[in-house]
Amino acid sequence: MSDEPRSGVVDEEEDGATVAAVVRGLFEGMPWSRARELVRTGRVKVEGEICFEPADRVAAGELIEVNPTGRRRKVLPMAREDLIHVDHEVVVVRKPANLLTVPWDGDDERDTLIERTRAALREYGFGLGSKSDKQKPGRSGKSDHLGVVQRLDKDTTGLLVFARNRKARKALAAQFRAHSIHRRYVALVEGEAEAGIHDSHIVPDRGDGIRGSWRGGSPPAVAKHAVTKVRVEERLADATLVSCQLETGRQHQIRIHLSEAGHPLVGEQVYDRDYRGARIPASRPMLHAASLGFRHPAGDRPMRFEDPMPDDFRALLESLRRGPR
């Protein structure tokens, strides 16, 4: 199998295929794992733009370019304004849509929020012990150490905190376990939602292959208690703007609770099987982490951060306010 650069135009038979499948088709005998690796490491372009997601779909007529021996993509730092707060103990960042918080595993080399944050800390002089940081480096000696204490879904935007050392990570993790972290989300949901408290036990498979609330008797050991407080902020044409405060932080908790109440997120494509109403088109699930509060790991002082809706969320909201034309 040659490692020479190759390119090709997606034909009609390949329309709708994944990027990895088209890359594999350009190289006789290429394993799936190699095709996916080439995409994830930034050595594949679709219509001149680097593509990092092997499962992305291509359309007939698009140009695919592959350079197997090209340099692995260098992680680009996030914009300076997306570093909301930086100190010796914690980093609070603004997450964009279409970006994983962390890799799935050690072999996952896709673009992620944690790598962009590390790159930004180096790029903008926020390494521990740098001139921009008045405090001394941690014992680990790593200027870009980041501890994960929370995650946001790939398409969820908004505020997230990373710890910068083990002590800070332990302190923040304890606050998350005690449910003392303040987290408020804003969401656009289908239909006329109502305020209320959603309290359930979430299981990995509710019986139809997707995550959801346990509906039987005593919940199994794998079930996780989940509580979401929902408040109606504004009623719109065929939709409702709500705010959600998390008492717990289970995977997909807000999406599950809202969908099971009959009002999936606008743009929801997973937890919407039972919804039969009209759909509002959206490029992603409309969920934004708007407010984050915790006690600082050093000194125990309260910290609170707010983040406005991103452009796509605000544009859709304004469109719904104007109503049909």
mmCIF file of C-alpha atoms in Angstrom:
data_model
loop_
_atom_site.group_PDB
_atom_site.id
_atom_site.type_symbol
_atom_site.label_atom_id
_atom_site.label_comp_id
_atom_site.label_asym_id
_atom_site.label_seq_id
_atom_site.Cartn_x
_atom_site.Cartn_y
_atom_site.Cartn_z
ATOM 1 C CA MET A 1 0.000 0.000 0.000
ATOM 2 C CA SER A 2 1.536 3.293 -1.151
ATOM 3 C CA ASP A 3 1.806 6.302 1.147
ATOM 4 C CA GLU A 4 1.831 8.756 -1.746
ATOM 5 C CA PRO A 5 -0.687 11.618 -1.456
ATOM 6 C CA ARG A 6 -3.933 10.896 -3.267
ATOM 7 C CA SER A 7 -7.110 12.737 -4.068
ATOM 8 C CA GLY A 8 -10.453 11.974 -5.611
ATOM 9 C CA VAL A 9 -13.897 13.378 -6.236
ATOM 10 C CA VAL A 10 -16.796 11.692 -4.453
ATOM 11 C CA ASP A 11 -18.939 9.913 -7.043
ATOM 12 C CA GLU A 12 -22.678 9.271 -6.969
ATOM 13 C CA GLU A 13 -22.252 5.816 -5.448
ATOM 14 C CA GLU A 14 -20.247 7.310 -2.554
ATOM 15 C CA ASP A 15 -22.753 10.093 -1.868
ATOM 16 C CA GLY A 16 -23.527 10.005 1.864
ATOM 17 C CA ALA A 17 -20.562 7.755 2.722
ATOM 18 C CA THR A 18 -18.279 8.542 5.663
ATOM 19 C CA VAL A 19 -14.993 10.358 5.139
ATOM 20 C CA ALA A 20 -13.134 7.297 6.444
ATOM 21 C CA ALA A 21 -14.856 5.057 3.885
ATOM 22 C CA VAL A 22 -13.881 7.330 0.990
ATOM 23 C CA VAL A 23 -10.284 7.570 2.248
ATOM 24 C CA ARG A 24 -10.120 3.786 2.497
ATOM 25 C CA GLY A 25 -11.401 3.521 -1.066
ATOM 26 C CA LEU A 26 -8.522 5.647 -2.336
ATOM 27 C CA PHE A 27 -5.921 3.200 -0.972
ATOM 28 C CA GLU A 28 -6.151 -0.464 -1.883
ATOM 29 C CA GLY A 29 -5.958 -2.702 1.168
ATOM 30 C CA MET A 30 -6.032 0.118 3.728
ATOM 31 C CA PRO A 31 -7.403 -1.045 7.114
ATOM 32 C CA TRP A 32 -10.299 0.861 8.638
ATOM 33 C CA SER A 33 -8.140 1.794 11.626
ATOM 34 C CA ARG A 34 -5.573 3.471 9.367
ATOM 35 C CA ALA A 35 -8.236 5.384 7.431
ATOM 36 C CA ARG A 36 -9.751 6.710 10.653
ATOM 37 C CA GLU A 37 -6.319 7.649 12.001
ATOM 38 C CA LEU A 38 -5.516 9.705 8.901
ATOM 39 C CA VAL A 39 -8.699 11.693 9.374
ATOM 40 C CA ARG A 40 -8.298 12.183 13.116
ATOM 41 C CA THR A 41 -4.728 13.427 12.763
ATOM 42 C CA GLY A 42 -5.606 16.111 10.252
ATOM 43 C CA ARG A 43 -4.176 14.544 7.115
ATOM 44 C CA VAL A 44 -7.439 14.549 5.150
ATOM 45 C CA LYS A 45 -9.110 17.541 3.529
ATOM 46 C CA VAL A 46 -12.676 17.800 2.253
ATOM 47 C CA GLU A 47 -13.176 20.648 -0.200
ATOM 48 C CA GLY A 48 -9.889 22.164 0.970
ATOM 49 C CA GLU A 49 -10.794 22.117 4.683
ATOM 50 C CA ILE A 50 -9.155 19.748 7.165
ATOM 51 C CA CYS A 51 -11.644 17.190 8.454
ATOM 52 C CA PHE A 52 -11.076 15.544 11.851
ATOM 53 C CA GLU A 53 -14.203 13.386 12.135
ATOM 54 C CA PRO A 54 -14.050 9.974 10.358
ATOM 55 C CA ALA A 55 -17.840 9.575 10.616
ATOM 56 C CA ASP A 56 -18.654 12.846 8.836
ATOM 57 C CA ARG A 57 -20.663 12.307 5.637
ATOM 58 C CA VAL A 58 -19.546 13.474 2.204
ATOM 59 C CA ALA A 59 -21.561 14.480 -0.842
ATOM 60 C CA ALA A 60 -21.137 13.659 -4.519
ATOM 61 C CA GLY A 61 -18.806 16.119 -6.233
ATOM 62 C CA GLU A 62 -16.726 16.957 -3.159
ATOM 63 C CA LEU A 63 -12.934 16.800 -3.458
ATOM 64 C CA ILE A 64 -11.129 14.559 -0.955
ATOM 65 C CA GLU A 65 -7.368 14.992 -0.482
ATOM 66 C CA VAL A 66 -5.236 12.620 1.599
ATOM 67 C CA ASN A 67 -1.568 12.979 2.559
ATOM 68 C CA PRO A 68 -0.612 9.899 4.640
ATOM 69 C CA THR A 69 2.911 11.175 5.323
ATOM 70 C CA GLY A 70 1.882 14.725 6.154
ATOM 71 C CA ARG A 71 2.678 16.129 9.568
ATOM 72 C CA ARG A 72 0.195 15.458 12.308
ATOM 73 C CA ARG A 73 -1.990 18.473 12.859
ATOM 74 C CA LYS A 74 -0.841 20.886 15.514
ATOM 75 C CA VAL A 75 -3.593 21.690 17.968
ATOM 76 C CA LEU A 76 -4.750 25.272 17.533
ATOM 77 C CA PRO A 77 -5.347 27.221 20.748
ATOM 78 C CA MET A 78 -8.773 28.573 21.537
ATOM 79 C CA ALA A 79 -9.293 32.308 21.231
ATOM 80 C CA ARG A 80 -7.982 34.356 24.149
ATOM 81 C CA GLU A 81 -11.490 35.576 25.002
ATOM 82 C CA ASP A 82 -12.627 31.973 25.473
ATOM 83 C CA LEU A 83 -10.305 31.642 28.468
ATOM 84 C CA ILE A 84 -12.856 33.099 30.870
ATOM 85 C CA HIS A 85 -10.761 32.770 34.041
ATOM 86 C CA VAL A 86 -7.233 31.499 34.648
ATOM 87 C CA ASP A 87 -5.321 31.158 37.909
ATOM 88 C CA HIS A 88 -2.932 28.737 39.570
ATOM 89 C CA GLU A 89 -5.696 26.291 40.510
ATOM 90 C CA VAL A 90 -8.442 26.411 37.876
ATOM 91 C CA VAL A 91 -9.252 27.352 34.292
ATOM 92 C CA VAL A 92 -12.787 28.284 33.253
ATOM 93 C CA VAL A 93 -13.349 28.150 29.500
ATOM 94 C CA ARG A 94 -16.074 28.743 26.939
ATOM 95 C CA LYS A 95 -16.778 25.615 24.897
ATOM 96 C CA PRO A 96 -17.982 25.918 21.292
ATOM 97 C CA ALA A 97 -20.332 23.492 19.555
ATOM 98 C CA ASN A 98 -19.083 20.466 17.588
ATOM 99 C CA LEU A 99 -16.139 19.798 19.907
ATOM 100 C CA LEU A 100 -15.523 16.931 22.328
ATOM 101 C CA THR A 101 -14.505 17.914 25.845
ATOM 102 C CA VAL A 102 -11.898 15.143 26.081
ATOM 103 C CA PRO A 103 -10.826 12.221 23.850
ATOM 104 C CA TRP A 104 -12.802 8.998 24.104
ATOM 105 C CA ASP A 105 -9.635 7.041 24.878
ATOM 106 C CA GLY A 106 -5.857 7.200 24.610
ATOM 107 C CA ASP A 107 -5.919 6.431 20.888
ATOM 108 C CA ASP A 108 -8.474 9.126 20.056
ATOM 109 C CA GLU A 109 -6.547 12.013 18.479
ATOM 110 C CA ARG A 110 -9.484 14.200 17.478
ATOM 111 C CA ASP A 111 -9.579 17.903 18.204
ATOM 112 C CA THR A 112 -10.811 18.387 21.796
ATOM 113 C CA LEU A 113 -11.517 21.191 24.238
ATOM 114 C CA ILE A 114 -8.876 20.021 26.689
ATOM 115 C CA GLU A 115 -6.151 20.120 24.022
ATOM 116 C CA ARG A 116 -7.241 23.555 22.815
ATOM 117 C CA THR A 117 -7.144 24.762 26.412
ATOM 118 C CA ARG A 118 -3.634 23.408 26.956
ATOM 119 C CA ALA A 119 -2.484 25.051 23.739
ATOM 120 C CA ALA A 120 -4.081 28.345 24.772
ATOM 121 C CA LEU A 121 -2.410 28.337 28.185
ATOM 122 C CA ARG A 122 0.959 27.956 26.483
ATOM 123 C CA GLU A 123 0.200 30.389 23.653
ATOM 124 C CA TYR A 124 -0.987 33.209 25.897
ATOM 125 C CA GLY A 125 1.619 32.819 28.631
ATOM 126 C CA PHE A 126 -0.462 31.184 31.342
ATOM 127 C CA GLY A 127 1.891 28.280 32.080
ATOM 128 C CA LEU A 128 2.382 27.739 35.798
ATOM 129 C CA GLY A 129 5.347 29.802 36.869
ATOM 130 C CA SER A 130 5.213 32.057 33.796
ATOM 131 C CA LYS A 131 5.291 35.831 33.994
ATOM 132 C CA SER A 132 1.530 35.894 33.557
ATOM 133 C CA ASP A 133 1.040 33.710 36.626
ATOM 134 C CA LYS A 134 2.135 35.255 39.912
ATOM 135 C CA GLN A 135 2.063 31.954 41.749
ATOM 136 C CA LYS A 136 4.695 29.250 41.783
ATOM 137 C CA PRO A 137 4.523 26.090 39.688
ATOM 138 C CA GLY A 138 2.921 23.004 41.164
ATOM 139 C CA ARG A 139 4.970 20.058 42.380
ATOM 140 C CA SER A 140 4.271 18.085 39.257
ATOM 141 C CA GLY A 141 6.285 20.585 37.218
ATOM 142 C CA LYS A 142 3.776 20.326 34.370
ATOM 143 C CA SER A 143 2.742 23.721 33.075
ATOM 144 C CA ASP A 144 -0.186 22.340 31.081
ATOM 145 C CA HIS A 145 -1.661 19.768 33.447
ATOM 146 C CA LEU A 146 -5.463 19.835 33.331
ATOM 147 C CA GLY A 147 -7.694 17.683 35.493
ATOM 148 C CA VAL A 148 -11.154 16.792 34.200
ATOM 149 C CA VAL A 149 -13.985 17.277 36.697
ATOM 150 C CA GLN A 150 -16.911 17.745 34.295
ATOM 151 C CA ARG A 151 -17.826 17.276 30.643
ATOM 152 C CA LEU A 152 -20.181 18.890 28.180
ATOM 153 C CA ASP A 153 -21.704 17.030 25.238
ATOM 154 C CA LYS A 154 -20.037 17.548 21.877
ATOM 155 C CA ASP A 155 -22.718 19.952 20.639
ATOM 156 C CA THR A 156 -23.391 21.720 23.949
ATOM 157 C CA THR A 157 -21.866 25.180 24.310
ATOM 158 C CA GLY A 158 -20.913 27.211 27.353
ATOM 159 C CA LEU A 159 -18.918 27.221 30.567
ATOM 160 C CA LEU A 160 -16.705 24.437 31.889
ATOM 161 C CA VAL A 161 -13.964 24.267 34.525
ATOM 162 C CA PHE A 162 -10.682 22.327 34.471
ATOM 163 C CA ALA A 163 -8.407 21.838 37.497
ATOM 164 C CA ARG A 164 -4.719 22.726 37.134
ATOM 165 C CA ASN A 165 -3.304 20.380 39.770
ATOM 166 C CA ARG A 166 -4.275 17.291 41.748
ATOM 167 C CA LYS A 167 -5.269 19.183 44.880
ATOM 168 C CA ALA A 168 -7.627 21.436 42.934
ATOM 169 C CA ARG A 169 -9.067 18.472 41.064
ATOM 170 C CA LYS A 170 -9.767 16.645 44.321
ATOM 171 C CA ALA A 171 -11.459 19.714 45.827
ATOM 172 C CA LEU A 172 -13.641 20.361 42.773
ATOM 173 C CA ALA A 173 -14.526 16.681 42.407
ATOM 174 C CA ALA A 174 -15.720 16.680 46.028
ATOM 175 C CA GLN A 175 -18.013 19.636 45.271
ATOM 176 C CA PHE A 176 -19.454 17.837 42.249
ATOM 177 C CA ARG A 177 -20.070 14.709 44.346
ATOM 178 C CA ALA A 178 -21.796 16.824 47.002
ATOM 179 C CA HIS A 179 -23.910 18.496 44.270
ATOM 180 C CA SER A 180 -22.831 21.920 45.555
ATOM 181 C CA ILE A 181 -21.654 23.166 42.149
ATOM 182 C CA HIS A 182 -24.031 25.705 40.596
ATOM 183 C CA ARG A 183 -24.859 24.827 36.984
ATOM 184 C CA ARG A 184 -27.589 26.535 35.010
ATOM 185 C CA TYR A 185 -28.323 25.786 31.370
ATOM 186 C CA VAL A 186 -30.625 27.483 28.900
ATOM 187 C CA ALA A 187 -32.415 25.360 26.327
ATOM 188 C CA LEU A 188 -34.859 25.693 23.470
ATOM 189 C CA VAL A 189 -37.379 22.856 23.525
ATOM 190 C CA GLU A 190 -40.148 21.744 21.211
ATOM 191 C CA GLY A 191 -43.732 22.568 22.177
ATOM 192 C CA GLU A 192 -45.160 24.171 25.315
ATOM 193 C CA ALA A 193 -43.006 22.954 28.178
ATOM 194 C CA GLU A 194 -43.952 23.383 31.830
ATOM 195 C CA ALA A 195 -41.867 24.260 34.867
ATOM 196 C CA GLY A 196 -41.149 21.438 37.269
ATOM 197 C CA ILE A 197 -38.656 19.118 38.914
ATOM 198 C CA HIS A 198 -37.645 15.975 37.045
ATOM 199 C CA ASP A 199 -36.435 13.242 39.403
ATOM 200 C CA SER A 200 -35.492 9.805 38.080
ATOM 201 C CA HIS A 201 -32.840 7.103 37.963
ATOM 202 C CA ILE A 202 -31.022 7.040 34.631
ATOM 203 C CA VAL A 203 -29.828 3.742 33.165
ATOM 204 C CA PRO A 204 -27.521 3.131 30.168
ATOM 205 C CA ASP A 205 -30.306 1.261 28.330
ATOM 206 C CA ARG A 206 -33.952 1.868 29.143
ATOM 207 C CA GLY A 207 -34.958 -1.123 27.023
ATOM 208 C CA ASP A 208 -34.793 0.310 23.517
ATOM 209 C CA GLY A 209 -31.039 0.719 23.189
ATOM 210 C CA ILE A 210 -30.683 4.288 24.446
ATOM 211 C CA ARG A 211 -30.027 5.932 27.795
ATOM 212 C CA GLY A 212 -33.102 6.896 29.785
ATOM 213 C CA SER A 213 -35.013 6.806 33.063
ATOM 214 C CA TRP A 214 -35.713 3.504 34.801
ATOM 215 C CA ARG A 215 -39.434 2.726 34.719
ATOM 216 C CA GLY A 216 -39.598 -0.485 36.733
ATOM 217 C CA GLY A 217 -39.570 -1.126 40.485
ATOM 218 C CA SER A 218 -36.372 -0.775 42.461
ATOM 219 C CA PRO A 219 -33.675 0.683 40.171
ATOM 220 C CA PRO A 220 -30.731 -1.577 39.291
ATOM 221 C CA ALA A 221 -27.197 -0.940 40.536
ATOM 222 C CA VAL A 222 -26.217 0.748 37.263
ATOM 223 C CA ALA A 223 -28.943 3.389 37.668
ATOM 224 C CA LYS A 224 -27.849 6.898 38.658
ATOM 225 C CA HIS A 225 -30.123 9.297 40.526
ATOM 226 C CA ALA A 226 -30.755 12.457 38.477
ATOM 227 C CA VAL A 227 -32.601 15.658 39.396
ATOM 228 C CA THR A 228 -33.232 18.575 37.018
ATOM 229 C CA LYS A 229 -35.131 21.743 37.939
ATOM 230 C CA VAL A 230 -36.825 23.368 34.947
ATOM 231 C CA ARG A 231 -38.060 26.953 34.765
ATOM 232 C CA VAL A 232 -39.961 28.501 31.866
ATOM 233 C CA GLU A 233 -38.261 31.685 30.650
ATOM 234 C CA GLU A 234 -40.252 32.483 27.521
ATOM 235 C CA ARG A 235 -42.998 30.938 25.407
ATOM 236 C CA LEU A 236 -42.498 31.083 21.649
ATOM 237 C CA ALA A 237 -44.201 29.869 18.495
ATOM 238 C CA ASP A 238 -44.104 26.045 18.796
ATOM 239 C CA ALA A 239 -41.212 26.191 21.284
ATOM 240 C CA THR A 240 -40.269 27.191 24.824
ATOM 241 C CA LEU A 241 -37.122 28.800 26.189
ATOM 242 C CA VAL A 242 -36.326 27.153 29.524
ATOM 243 C CA SER A 243 -33.560 27.259 32.089
ATOM 244 C CA CYS A 244 -32.410 24.069 33.768
ATOM 245 C CA GLN A 245 -30.568 23.813 37.055
ATOM 246 C CA LEU A 246 -28.749 20.575 37.749
ATOM 247 C CA GLU A 247 -28.899 18.993 41.177
ATOM 248 C CA THR A 248 -26.895 16.074 39.772
ATOM 249 C CA GLY A 249 -24.726 15.735 36.691
ATOM 250 C CA ARG A 250 -25.527 12.539 34.820
ATOM 251 C CA GLN A 251 -24.661 11.977 31.182
ATOM 252 C CA HIS A 252 -27.293 13.571 28.899
ATOM 253 C CA GLN A 253 -29.446 14.273 31.967
ATOM 254 C CA ILE A 254 -31.128 17.442 30.697
ATOM 255 C CA ARG A 255 -31.747 16.005 27.241
ATOM 256 C CA ILE A 256 -33.287 12.868 28.708
ATOM 257 C CA HIS A 257 -35.507 14.601 31.251
ATOM 258 C CA LEU A 258 -36.843 17.163 28.781
ATOM 259 C CA SER A 259 -37.501 14.530 26.118
ATOM 260 C CA GLU A 260 -39.255 12.210 28.559
ATOM 261 C CA ALA A 261 -41.460 15.148 29.568
ATOM 262 C CA GLY A 262 -42.556 15.371 25.929
ATOM 263 C CA HIS A 263 -40.396 18.340 24.960
ATOM 264 C CA PRO A 264 -37.064 17.340 23.388
ATOM 265 C CA LEU A 265 -34.460 19.958 22.671
ATOM 266 C CA VAL A 266 -34.823 21.778 19.377
ATOM 267 C CA GLY A 267 -32.277 19.968 17.194
ATOM 268 C CA GLU A 268 -32.345 16.751 19.262
ATOM 269 C CA GLN A 269 -31.565 13.651 17.181
ATOM 270 C CA VAL A 270 -31.171 10.930 19.817
ATOM 271 C CA TYR A 271 -33.738 11.359 22.591
ATOM 272 C CA ASP A 272 -36.677 12.204 20.370
ATOM 273 C CA ARG A 273 -38.167 8.852 19.381
ATOM 274 C CA ASP A 274 -41.490 9.440 21.114
ATOM 275 C CA TYR A 275 -42.024 13.011 19.938
ATOM 276 C CA ARG A 276 -44.696 13.364 17.245
ATOM 277 C CA GLY A 277 -45.059 17.139 17.024
ATOM 278 C CA ALA A 278 -43.761 19.533 14.389
ATOM 279 C CA ARG A 279 -39.998 19.950 14.339
ATOM 280 C CA ILE A 280 -38.040 23.194 14.332
ATOM 281 C CA PRO A 281 -34.901 22.771 12.199
ATOM 282 C CA ALA A 282 -31.594 23.367 13.975
ATOM 283 C CA SER A 283 -27.981 22.417 13.306
ATOM 284 C CA ARG A 284 -27.497 20.991 16.811
ATOM 285 C CA PRO A 285 -29.363 20.410 20.085
ATOM 286 C CA MET A 286 -30.021 23.897 21.469
ATOM 287 C CA LEU A 287 -28.432 23.615 24.918
ATOM 288 C CA HIS A 288 -26.045 26.157 26.474
ATOM 289 C CA ALA A 289 -24.215 26.050 29.824
ATOM 290 C CA ALA A 290 -24.917 29.653 30.804
ATOM 291 C CA SER A 291 -23.876 29.813 34.457
ATOM 292 C CA LEU A 292 -21.227 28.041 36.543
ATOM 293 C CA GLY A 293 -20.443 28.519 40.223
ATOM 294 C CA PHE A 294 -18.147 26.779 42.702
ATOM 295 C CA ARG A 295 -15.952 27.462 45.710
ATOM 296 C CA HIS A 296 -12.344 28.090 44.771
ATOM 297 C CA PRO A 297 -10.052 25.183 45.734
ATOM 298 C CA ALA A 298 -7.609 27.630 47.351
ATOM 299 C CA GLY A 299 -9.239 29.901 49.910
ATOM 300 C CA ASP A 300 -12.786 28.563 49.507
ATOM 301 C CA ARG A 301 -14.050 31.845 48.068
ATOM 302 C CA PRO A 302 -17.216 31.664 45.942
ATOM 303 C CA MET A 303 -16.724 31.962 42.176
ATOM 304 C CA ARG A 304 -19.545 32.620 39.701
ATOM 305 C CA PHE A 305 -19.381 32.968 35.917
ATOM 306 C CA GLU A 306 -22.037 33.797 33.321
ATOM 307 C CA ASP A 307 -21.882 33.288 29.562
ATOM 308 C CA PRO A 308 -24.324 34.738 27.000
ATOM 309 C CA MET A 309 -25.980 32.576 24.349
ATOM 310 C CA PRO A 310 -23.795 31.835 21.317
ATOM 311 C CA ASP A 311 -24.674 33.355 17.961
ATOM 312 C CA ASP A 312 -26.522 30.340 16.525
ATOM 313 C CA PHE A 313 -28.684 29.970 19.631
ATOM 314 C CA ARG A 314 -29.534 33.673 19.721
ATOM 315 C CA ALA A 315 -30.289 33.791 15.980
ATOM 316 C CA LEU A 316 -32.746 30.890 16.249
ATOM 317 C CA LEU A 317 -34.357 32.431 19.318
ATOM 318 C CA GLU A 318 -34.831 35.759 17.530
ATOM 319 C CA SER A 319 -36.300 33.959 14.522
ATOM 320 C CA LEU A 320 -38.839 32.189 16.739
ATOM 321 C CA ARG A 321 -39.719 35.468 18.431
ATOM 322 C CA ARG A 322 -40.538 37.006 15.062
ATOM 323 C CA GLY A 323 -42.782 34.065 14.261
ATOM 324 C CA PRO A 324 -43.634 32.627 10.815
ATOM 325 C CA ARG A 325 -43.535 34.980 7.850
#
